[in-house]
Amino acid sequence: MKKIEHIGIAVKDLETSNELFASLFGKKHYKIEAVESEGVMTSFFKAGPNKIELLQATNDDSPIAKFIEKKGEGIHHIAFAVSNIEKEIKRLKSEGFRMIHDQPKKGADNKLIAFLHPKATNGVLIELCQEIKD
Ligand code: ZN
């Protein structure tokens, strides 16, 4: 794993939180993107070299809806950049980690992503992401 790519924060209302984080960082989000497969609407902020992803559920079955129901709003996941996501999934599985996604899928912001099961990582939801090169 190379570095923290972004931190994901679960929010109830993206519009309200976009304003909040714009005030916090002193600049607006640079992107809003829906990820249909995860049932989320996302927005992205940059703070210096760091990236924050806000996630709002778009339906009741969304993992974000379930997370907020259980834990409330707050830090949802930490994403790490990897150069070869398939290799990294294989390596982690061979180390005994449980994956939520055994195969990479298309995520927001031009990434292939896969989540590890938080039960295997001290309750921290970890996302792997690899930049899609076009
Ligand atoms: Zn993410």
PDB file of N, CA and C and ligand atoms in Angstrom, residues 6-8 44 53 55 77 79 115 127, ligand 1:
ATOM      1  N   HIS A   6      -7.678   8.720   0.520  1.00  0.00           N
ATOM      2  CA  HIS A   6      -8.681   9.648   1.050  1.00  0.00           C
ATOM      3  C   HIS A   6      -9.297   9.075   2.313  1.00  0.00           C
ATOM      4  N   ILE A   7     -10.050   9.920   3.001  1.00  0.00           N
ATOM      5  CA  ILE A   7     -10.822   9.477   4.162  1.00  0.00           C
ATOM      6  C   ILE A   7     -12.294   9.706   3.823  1.00  0.00           C
ATOM      7  N   GLY A   8     -13.108   8.687   4.059  1.00  0.00           N
ATOM      8  CA  GLY A   8     -14.529   8.772   3.734  1.00  0.00           C
ATOM      9  C   GLY A   8     -15.343   9.090   4.978  1.00  0.00           C
ATOM     10  N   PHE A  44     -16.168  15.328  -3.204  1.00  0.00           N
ATOM     11  CA  PHE A  44     -14.736  15.287  -2.867  1.00  0.00           C
ATOM     12  C   PHE A  44     -14.181  16.681  -2.601  1.00  0.00           C
ATOM     13  N   GLU A  53     -13.674  12.434   1.207  1.00  0.00           N
ATOM     14  CA  GLU A  53     -14.858  12.020   0.449  1.00  0.00           C
ATOM     15  C   GLU A  53     -16.058  12.047   1.387  1.00  0.00           C
ATOM     16  N   LEU A  55     -19.983  10.962   1.892  1.00  0.00           N
ATOM     17  CA  LEU A  55     -20.895   9.984   1.299  1.00  0.00           C
ATOM     18  C   LEU A  55     -22.278  10.095   1.907  1.00  0.00           C
ATOM     19  N   HIS A  77     -14.620   5.301   6.404  1.00  0.00           N
ATOM     20  CA  HIS A  77     -13.531   4.434   5.955  1.00  0.00           C
ATOM     21  C   HIS A  77     -12.255   5.216   5.679  1.00  0.00           C
ATOM     22  N   ALA A  79      -9.136   5.047   2.919  1.00  0.00           N
ATOM     23  CA  ALA A  79      -8.782   4.434   1.641  1.00  0.00           C
ATOM     24  C   ALA A  79      -7.283   4.537   1.410  1.00  0.00           C
ATOM     25  N   PHE A 115     -13.229  -3.248  -0.696  1.00  0.00           N
ATOM     26  CA  PHE A 115     -13.233  -3.018   0.741  1.00  0.00           C
ATOM     27  C   PHE A 115     -12.839  -4.277   1.496  1.00  0.00           C
ATOM     28  N   GLU A 127     -10.527   0.679   2.540  1.00  0.00           N
ATOM     29  CA  GLU A 127     -10.776   0.598   1.104  1.00  0.00           C
ATOM     30  C   GLU A 127      -9.433   0.595   0.381  1.00  0.00           C
TER      31      GLU A 127
HETATM   32 ZN    ZN B   1     -13.781   5.984  -0.439  1.00  0.00          ZN
END
